[in-house]
Coordinates of C-alpha atoms in Angstrom, one line a residue:
M1 CA 24.4 -4.1 0.0
T2 CA 21.0 -2.4 -0.3
K3 CA 20.2 -0.3 -3.3
D4 CA 18.3 2.3 -1.3
V5 CA 19.8 4.6 1.4
I6 CA 17.7 7.0 3.4
A7 CA 18.8 10.0 5.4
L8 CA 16.5 11.0 8.3
T9 CA 17.6 14.5 9.3
Q10 CA 16.6 17.0 11.9
R11 CA 17.1 20.0 9.6
M12 CA 16.2 20.4 5.9
P13 CA 19.1 19.5 3.7
D14 CA 19.6 22.9 1.9
H15 CA 21.4 23.3 -1.4
R16 CA 24.8 23.5 0.2
I17 CA 24.3 20.3 2.1
V18 CA 22.9 18.5 -0.9
L19 CA 25.8 19.7 -3.0
A20 CA 28.2 18.3 -0.4
G21 CA 26.4 15.0 -0.7
L22 CA 26.5 15.1 -4.5
L23 CA 30.3 15.4 -4.4
S24 CA 30.4 11.9 -2.9
G25 CA 31.6 10.6 -6.2
G26 CA 34.1 13.3 -6.8
P27 CA 33.8 16.6 -8.8
D28 CA 33.9 14.9 -12.2
K29 CA 30.5 13.3 -12.0
L30 CA 27.7 14.7 -14.2
V31 CA 24.5 15.9 -12.5
G32 CA 21.1 15.7 -14.2
T33 CA 17.5 16.0 -13.2
E34 CA 14.3 14.1 -13.7
G35 CA 10.6 14.7 -12.8
D36 CA 10.7 18.5 -13.3
G37 CA 13.6 18.8 -11.0
A38 CA 12.2 16.6 -8.2
V39 CA 14.9 13.9 -8.8
V40 CA 18.7 14.8 -9.0
Q41 CA 21.0 12.2 -10.6
L42 CA 24.7 11.6 -10.4
C43 CA 25.6 10.2 -13.8
D44 CA 28.6 8.4 -15.5
Q45 CA 30.5 10.0 -18.5
E46 CA 27.8 8.8 -20.9
G47 CA 25.0 10.6 -18.8
R48 CA 23.5 7.4 -17.4
P49 CA 22.5 7.6 -13.7
L50 CA 24.6 6.1 -11.0
V51 CA 22.6 7.5 -8.1
S52 CA 19.2 9.1 -8.1
V53 CA 18.2 11.4 -5.2
E54 CA 14.6 12.3 -4.4
A55 CA 13.7 15.8 -3.1
P56 CA 13.7 15.9 0.7
L57 CA 10.3 15.2 2.3
L58 CA 9.1 16.8 5.5
V59 CA 7.5 14.0 7.7
Q60 CA 5.1 15.3 10.3
V61 CA 3.6 11.9 11.4
A62 CA 5.2 9.9 14.2
G63 CA 6.1 6.2 13.7
E64 CA 6.5 6.1 10.0
A65 CA 10.3 5.4 10.0
E66 CA 9.7 2.7 12.6
R67 CA 6.9 1.1 10.6
L68 CA 8.6 1.2 7.2
L69 CA 12.3 0.8 8.0
G70 CA 12.5 -0.4 11.6
A71 CA 14.7 2.6 12.2
T72 CA 14.6 5.3 14.9
A73 CA 14.0 8.7 13.4
P74 CA 14.5 12.2 14.9
P75 CA 11.4 13.7 16.7
V76 CA 8.8 14.9 14.2
P77 CA 9.0 16.9 12.1
Y78 CA 12.0 15.6 10.4
W79 CA 13.3 15.3 6.8
W80 CA 13.3 12.1 4.8
T81 CA 15.7 12.0 1.8
E82 CA 16.0 8.9 -0.4
A83 CA 19.0 8.0 -2.6
R84 CA 18.7 5.0 -4.9
A85 CA 21.8 3.4 -6.4
T86 CA 21.8 1.8 -9.8
T87 CA 21.5 -2.0 -9.4
G88 CA 24.7 -4.1 -9.8
V89 CA 27.2 -1.2 -9.6
E90 CA 29.0 -1.5 -6.3
E91 CA 30.5 2.0 -6.5
A92 CA 27.0 3.5 -7.0
E93 CA 25.9 1.8 -3.8
R94 CA 28.9 3.3 -1.9
I95 CA 28.2 6.7 -3.4
A96 CA 24.6 6.6 -2.2
G97 CA 25.8 5.6 1.3
T98 CA 28.3 8.4 1.4
F99 CA 25.7 10.9 0.2
A100 CA 23.4 9.9 3.2
A101 CA 26.3 10.0 5.6
R102 CA 27.2 13.5 4.6
L103 CA 23.6 14.7 4.9
T104 CA 23.2 13.3 8.4
S105 CA 26.6 14.7 9.5
L106 CA 25.7 18.2 8.3
A107 CA 21.9 18.3 9.1
G108 CA 21.8 16.0 12.1
G109 CA 20.0 12.7 12.3
S110 CA 20.7 9.1 11.2
A111 CA 20.7 7.0 8.0
W112 CA 19.1 3.7 7.1
P113 CA 20.7 1.2 6.8
R114 CA 23.3 2.4 9.3
E115 CA 26.0 0.2 7.9
A116 CA 25.6 1.8 4.4
A117 CA 26.4 5.3 5.6
L118 CA 29.6 5.0 7.7
S119 CA 32.0 6.9 5.4
L120 CA 32.3 10.5 4.4
A121 CA 35.2 10.0 2.0
V122 CA 34.9 10.5 -1.7
V123 CA 34.2 7.1 -3.5
K124 CA 36.7 6.3 -6.2
S125 CA 34.7 5.7 -9.3
E126 CA 36.9 6.6 -12.2
G127 CA 36.0 4.6 -15.3
V128 CA 32.8 3.3 -13.8
S129 CA 29.9 3.2 -16.2
V130 CA 26.4 2.0 -16.3
A131 CA 24.9 -0.5 -18.7
P132 CA 22.8 1.3 -21.3
T133 CA 19.5 -0.3 -20.4
P134 CA 16.2 1.2 -21.4
A135 CA 15.2 1.2 -17.7
A136 CA 17.7 4.0 -16.9
A137 CA 15.1 6.6 -17.7
Q138 CA 13.0 5.4 -14.7
P139 CA 15.0 5.5 -11.5
A140 CA 12.9 2.9 -9.7
V141 CA 13.0 0.3 -12.5
D142 CA 15.9 -2.2 -12.6
V143 CA 14.9 -4.3 -15.6
L144 CA 12.6 -3.5 -18.5
T145 CA 11.2 -5.9 -21.1
D146 CA 8.3 -5.7 -23.5
K147 CA 6.1 -7.4 -20.9
V148 CA 7.1 -6.1 -17.4
A149 CA 9.1 -3.5 -15.5
V150 CA 11.0 -5.2 -12.6
V151 CA 11.9 -3.3 -9.4
I152 CA 14.3 -4.8 -6.9
Q153 CA 13.6 -3.8 -3.3
D154 CA 15.9 -4.7 -0.4
R155 CA 13.9 -3.2 2.5
P156 CA 12.3 -4.8 5.5
L157 CA 9.0 -3.6 4.2
V158 CA 8.2 -2.8 0.6
A159 CA 6.1 0.4 0.8
M160 CA 4.3 2.5 -1.8
T161 CA 7.1 5.1 -1.9
A162 CA 7.1 8.0 -4.4
W163 CA 9.7 5.9 -6.3
L164 CA 7.4 2.9 -6.5
S165 CA 4.3 4.9 -7.2
D166 CA 6.0 6.5 -10.2
A167 CA 7.1 3.0 -11.4
F168 CA 3.5 1.8 -11.2
R169 CA 2.3 4.8 -13.1
A170 CA 4.9 4.5 -15.8
A171 CA 4.3 0.7 -16.2
A172 CA 0.5 1.3 -16.5
E173 CA 1.0 4.0 -19.1
A174 CA 3.2 1.7 -21.1
E175 CA 0.7 -1.2 -20.7
L176 CA 3.2 -3.3 -18.8
G177 CA 3.0 -5.3 -15.6
L178 CA 5.1 -4.4 -12.6
Q179 CA 7.0 -7.1 -10.8
I180 CA 8.6 -6.4 -7.4
V181 CA 11.6 -8.6 -6.4
S182 CA 12.6 -8.8 -2.7
P183 CA 14.7 -11.1 -0.5
A184 CA 13.2 -13.7 1.9
G185 CA 12.0 -12.1 5.1
T186 CA 10.7 -8.9 3.5
T187 CA 7.1 -7.9 4.0
L188 CA 4.7 -5.9 1.9
S189 CA 2.6 -2.8 2.7
P190 CA -1.1 -3.3 2.2
A191 CA -1.0 -0.2 0.0
V192 CA 1.3 -2.1 -2.4
R193 CA -0.6 -5.3 -2.3
E194 CA -3.7 -3.6 -3.6
S195 CA -1.8 -2.4 -6.7
L196 CA -0.5 -5.9 -7.6
S197 CA -3.8 -7.5 -8.4
G198 CA -3.5 -7.3 -12.2
W199 CA -1.5 -10.0 -14.1
P200 CA 1.4 -10.1 -14.9
S201 CA 2.2 -7.8 -11.9
R202 CA 3.3 -9.8 -8.9
W203 CA 5.5 -9.9 -5.8
V204 CA 8.5 -12.1 -6.4
V205 CA 10.2 -13.4 -3.3
Q206 CA 13.7 -14.9 -3.4
D207 CA 13.9 -18.4 -1.8
E208 CA 16.8 -20.7 -1.1
R209 CA 14.8 -23.9 -1.9
E210 CA 12.6 -22.9 -4.8
G211 CA 14.6 -20.0 -6.3
Y212 CA 11.6 -17.6 -6.6
Y213 CA 7.9 -17.7 -5.6
D214 CA 4.9 -15.4 -5.6
G215 CA 4.6 -13.8 -2.2
L216 CA 0.8 -13.5 -2.4
T217 CA -0.1 -16.9 -3.9
G218 CA 2.9 -19.1 -3.2
A219 CA 3.3 -20.2 -6.8
V220 CA 6.9 -21.2 -7.7
L221 CA 8.2 -18.8 -10.4
A222 CA 11.0 -18.7 -12.9
W223 CA 12.3 -16.0 -15.3
Q224 CA 10.6 -17.0 -18.7
Q225 CA 10.2 -15.0 -21.9
G226 CA 10.9 -11.7 -20.4
M227 CA 9.1 -11.9 -17.0
F228 CA 8.7 -14.0 -13.9
A229 CA 6.0 -16.6 -14.6
T230 CA 4.6 -19.7 -12.9
V231 CA 6.4 -23.0 -13.2
E232 CA 4.4 -26.1 -14.1
A233 CA 4.5 -29.1 -11.8
A234 CA 6.4 -32.1 -13.0
D235 CA 3.1 -34.1 -13.3
A236 CA 1.1 -31.3 -14.9
T237 CA -1.0 -32.0 -18.0
P238 CA -2.8 -29.7 -20.5
D239 CA -6.0 -30.5 -18.7
D240 CA -4.5 -30.0 -15.3
P241 CA -1.7 -27.3 -15.6
R242 CA -0.8 -27.4 -11.9
T243 CA 1.7 -25.0 -10.4
P244 CA 3.8 -26.1 -7.4
V245 CA 3.5 -24.1 -4.2
A246 CA 6.7 -23.0 -2.4
A247 CA 7.3 -24.8 1.0
S248 CA 8.3 -21.4 2.5
Y249 CA 4.9 -20.0 1.7
Q250 CA 3.2 -22.9 3.5
E251 CA 5.1 -22.5 6.8
V252 CA 2.2 -21.0 8.8
T253 CA 1.9 -20.4 12.5
D254 CA -1.0 -18.9 14.3
T255 CA 0.3 -16.1 16.6
G256 CA -3.1 -15.1 17.8
E257 CA -2.8 -11.7 16.1
R258 CA -5.9 -10.4 14.3
Q259 CA -7.0 -7.7 11.9
L260 CA -10.4 -6.0 11.6
A261 CA -10.8 -5.1 7.9
L262 CA -13.4 -2.9 6.3
T263 CA -14.0 -2.1 2.6
F264 CA -16.6 0.4 1.8
R265 CA -17.8 2.9 -0.9
A266 CA -19.6 6.2 -0.4
V267 CA -21.1 8.3 -3.2
H268 CA -21.6 12.0 -2.7
P269 CA -23.3 14.7 -4.8
A270 CA -20.7 16.8 -6.6
D271 CA -20.9 20.3 -5.2
D272 CA -18.6 23.0 -3.9
R273 CA -19.5 22.3 -0.2
L274 CA -18.4 18.6 -0.3
V275 CA -15.7 17.7 2.2
L276 CA -13.9 14.4 1.6
G277 CA -12.5 12.0 4.1
G278 CA -15.3 12.4 6.7
A279 CA -16.6 8.8 6.2
L280 CA -13.1 7.4 6.9
E281 CA -12.6 9.7 9.9
S282 CA -16.0 8.7 11.4
V283 CA -15.3 5.0 11.2
W284 CA -11.8 5.5 12.6
R285 CA -13.2 7.3 15.6
E286 CA -15.9 4.7 16.2
L287 CA -13.4 1.8 16.2
T288 CA -10.4 3.4 17.9
G289 CA -11.7 6.5 19.8
E290 CA -9.4 8.8 17.8
P291 CA -9.0 10.2 14.3
P292 CA -6.3 9.1 11.9
A293 CA -2.8 10.3 12.6
G294 CA -1.6 11.2 9.1
W295 CA -1.9 10.9 5.4
G296 CA 0.0 11.3 2.1
T297 CA 0.1 10.6 -1.6
A298 CA 2.8 7.9 -0.9
E299 CA 4.5 6.2 2.0
P300 CA 5.8 7.5 4.4
A301 CA 2.5 9.3 5.1
N302 CA 4.0 12.7 5.9
L303 CA 1.1 15.1 6.6
P304 CA -1.0 15.4 9.8
W305 CA -4.6 14.3 9.2
S306 CA -6.7 17.1 7.6
L307 CA -10.1 16.8 5.8
R308 CA -9.6 20.2 4.2
Q309 CA -6.2 19.4 2.7
L310 CA -7.4 16.0 1.4
T311 CA -10.4 17.7 -0.2
D312 CA -8.3 20.5 -1.8
L313 CA -6.0 17.9 -3.3
A314 CA -8.8 15.9 -4.8
Y315 CA -10.3 19.1 -6.3
E316 CA -7.0 20.1 -7.8
R317 CA -6.6 16.8 -9.5
A318 CA -10.2 16.4 -10.7
P319 CA -11.3 15.0 -13.1
E320 CA -8.3 12.7 -12.6
P321 CA -8.7 10.3 -9.6
T322 CA -6.8 10.8 -6.4
W323 CA -5.2 8.0 -4.3
V324 CA -3.9 8.6 -0.8
V325 CA -2.7 6.4 2.1
V326 CA -3.9 7.1 5.7
V327 CA -2.2 5.8 8.9
G328 CA -3.1 5.6 12.6
S329 CA -1.2 6.4 15.7
V330 CA 1.8 4.4 17.0
D331 CA -0.4 2.8 19.7
R332 CA -3.1 1.5 17.4
P333 CA -1.8 0.2 14.0
G334 CA -4.2 1.3 11.3
L335 CA -3.8 1.8 7.6
A336 CA -6.3 2.8 4.9
T337 CA -6.1 3.6 1.2
V338 CA -8.6 6.0 -0.3
R339 CA -9.4 6.5 -3.9
V340 CA -11.5 9.5 -4.9
S341 CA -13.0 9.5 -8.4
R342 CA -15.5 11.6 -10.4
T343 CA -18.2 9.5 -11.9
K344 CA -21.7 10.0 -13.4
A345 CA -23.2 9.2 -9.9
G346 CA -21.1 12.0 -8.3
V347 CA -17.9 11.8 -6.3
E348 CA -17.0 8.3 -5.1
E349 CA -14.8 7.4 -2.2
E350 CA -13.5 3.8 -2.2
V351 CA -11.9 2.9 1.1
T352 CA -9.9 -0.1 2.2
L353 CA -9.2 0.0 5.9
A354 CA -7.6 -2.4 8.5
F355 CA -6.7 -2.2 12.2
G356 CA -4.2 -4.6 13.9
Y357 CA -4.6 -6.3 17.3
G358 CA -2.2 -8.4 19.3
A359 CA -2.8 -11.9 20.7
D360 CA -4.0 -10.4 24.0
E361 CA -6.5 -8.0 22.3
E362 CA -10.0 -8.4 20.9
P363 CA -11.1 -6.5 17.8
P364 CA -14.0 -4.2 18.7
V365 CA -16.6 -6.0 16.6
D366 CA -19.4 -4.6 18.9
A367 CA -18.6 -1.2 17.5
V368 CA -19.0 -2.2 13.9
P369 CA -22.9 -1.7 13.8
R370 CA -22.4 1.9 15.2
A371 CA -19.8 2.6 12.6
A372 CA -22.1 1.3 9.9
E373 CA -25.0 3.5 11.0
V374 CA -22.8 6.6 11.0
L375 CA -21.7 5.8 7.4
A376 CA -25.3 5.1 6.3
T377 CA -26.9 8.1 7.9
R378 CA -24.2 10.8 7.5
H379 CA -21.9 9.8 4.6
R380 CA -24.1 8.3 1.9
L381 CA -22.8 4.8 2.2
Q382 CA -23.3 2.6 -0.8
S383 CA -22.0 -0.7 0.5
M384 CA -19.6 -2.1 3.1
L385 CA -18.0 -5.5 3.9
V386 CA -16.5 -6.2 7.3
Q387 CA -14.1 -9.1 8.1
V388 CA -11.9 -10.4 10.9
R389 CA -8.8 -12.3 9.8
K390 CA -5.8 -14.0 11.2
A391 CA -3.0 -11.7 10.2
R392 CA -0.2 -9.6 11.6
H393 CA -1.1 -6.9 14.0
D394 CA 1.4 -4.5 12.4
L395 CA -0.6 -4.9 9.1
A396 CA 2.5 -5.9 7.1
V397 CA 1.8 -8.6 4.5
P398 CA 4.2 -11.6 4.9
P399 CA 5.2 -13.9 2.0
R400 CA 3.3 -16.7 3.8
F401 CA -0.3 -18.0 3.6
E402 CA -2.6 -16.0 5.8
G403 CA -5.9 -17.4 4.7
P404 CA -9.2 -15.6 4.1
G405 CA -10.9 -13.5 6.7
V406 CA -14.2 -14.3 8.3
P407 CA -17.0 -12.0 7.0
L408 CA -18.9 -10.4 9.9
A409 CA -21.3 -8.2 8.2
F410 CA -22.4 -6.7 4.9
V411 CA -24.1 -3.3 4.7
L412 CA -26.3 -1.9 1.9
G413 CA -26.8 1.8 1.7
A414 CA -30.2 3.5 1.8
E415 CA -30.3 4.4 -1.9
E416 CA -29.4 0.8 -2.9
V417 CA -32.1 -0.6 -0.6
R418 CA -34.7 1.9 -2.1
Q419 CA -33.8 0.7 -5.7
M420 CA -34.3 -3.0 -4.9
P421 CA -37.6 -4.3 -6.3
G422 CA -40.3 -5.3 -3.7
D423 CA -39.0 -6.7 -0.4
R424 CA -35.9 -8.4 -1.9
A425 CA -33.5 -6.4 0.3
R426 CA -35.4 -7.3 3.5
R427 CA -36.3 -11.0 2.8
T428 CA -33.0 -12.9 2.4
P429 CA -32.0 -16.5 2.6
L430 CA -29.9 -15.9 5.8
S431 CA -30.9 -17.2 9.2
E432 CA -30.9 -13.7 10.7
P433 CA -32.9 -10.9 9.3
P434 CA -31.2 -7.6 8.4
V435 CA -31.0 -4.8 10.9
Q436 CA -32.4 -1.4 9.8
L437 CA -30.0 1.6 10.1
G438 CA -31.3 5.1 10.0
P439 CA -34.9 6.4 9.5
K440 CA -37.6 3.8 8.9
T441 CA -38.7 5.7 5.8
R442 CA -35.3 5.4 4.2
P443 CA -33.3 2.7 5.9
A444 CA -29.9 1.2 5.2
L445 CA -29.7 -2.5 6.0
Y446 CA -27.0 -4.3 8.1
Y447 CA -26.7 -8.0 7.3
P448 CA -25.0 -10.0 10.1
L449 CA -22.9 -12.9 8.8
P450 CA -22.4 -15.4 11.7
G451 CA -19.8 -17.5 10.0
D452 CA -17.7 -20.0 11.9
P453 CA -14.1 -18.8 12.1
S454 CA -12.9 -22.4 11.7
D455 CA -14.4 -22.9 8.3
L456 CA -15.7 -20.9 5.3
S457 CA -19.4 -20.9 6.2
G458 CA -19.4 -17.1 6.5
W459 CA -18.3 -16.8 2.9
R460 CA -21.0 -19.2 1.8
D461 CA -23.6 -17.0 3.5
F462 CA -22.1 -13.9 1.9
E463 CA -22.2 -15.5 -1.6
R464 CA -25.9 -16.5 -1.0
L465 CA -26.7 -13.0 0.1
V466 CA -25.1 -11.3 -2.9
R467 CA -26.7 -13.7 -5.4
H468 CA -30.1 -13.0 -3.8
L469 CA -29.6 -9.2 -3.9
K470 CA -28.7 -9.4 -7.5
G471 CA -31.8 -11.4 -8.3
A472 CA -29.9 -14.6 -9.2

């Protein structure tokens, strides 16, 4: 049975409805709070949490329940309330299910997964207690060692939820890695993939044949010395410590689906008139004809798209950085992460953006130069890399090999071009000269990368270009 149960309700669960849900384990359960009251916990007699309930979240963006859960939600706006049961305690899982069932019964709506929330009856849990693990202080963490925090996620898509975001933050503060364990068939949100780049953090996929493997690299894993670590091949040597790759990871089929991916950075002067998010919105409009649909500080993205609200949030959090996720409409899958940080150069926006296209669609590569010019002339672009890759149109990351993208273009901002000595930025080793963007007196440069999609020649061209620009 899943460890997470989510109630999607038409009305806000007020204190009376939440109280009725909290009585799912009977009147003798202890109630505690975490996160300045944002998390309510049902505890055993020793005060250890059986079920942790997140504060209800108002979702005003259509399609998020379908994208993240494969569930049908009430019409927007609706309320999203998560309950997480302590791992390995069957009664806790049943209490979480009953909690969600009571919320949907009283506030209208539905629960995910449906089979976990079928009973309204009090769950008999006399004598049930929770193992005194150090992870109990962090509701999202299931196992804690001196090397990693382990989170078990049994969802169709592992998203950057508020739970998981808190776990990442707590692990980073404790200088630990975060390892996410999920069953076979689960996919990963791009927002989570970006946060798993540092060792020993990784995505651990359960597999019938291999036991466990890394969902992003395919390396076979085993629990060793307090964390999931790679397994050496039988014929490995000290000079060649090879790691076997899971057969499931190598089962690849080309469905014809594609993604158009952009990574760019813009640097703005720090002043009171600065409005953030405009660069992302401009690119979104150029490539889709519409603005983003919504944004949030976690998934689900719950707020309608707003430049002003995003800017206000970043100002409130300064000088600490701000991270947000941005999503597109139901008709055009799109997802971006934006990191805003204050540096000596000013206010920096780092954006990773991808749009998905079905087998019968073509990514709008012809619109990329226009988008690049808008960024270069209006939003102080520093640099941008554009790729097309064979990947799922819904943007979910599968535990399978997807291969590298094909680089289509690299863009260097006007200030970076100006700082290059001599004609280095204009005279490159590529077969095609760069295209000037913006005014001739202060141009940005667009470098086409005509790589062959069937091989890695585009990456070789990109590597040659970068080495040249660095003066290597």
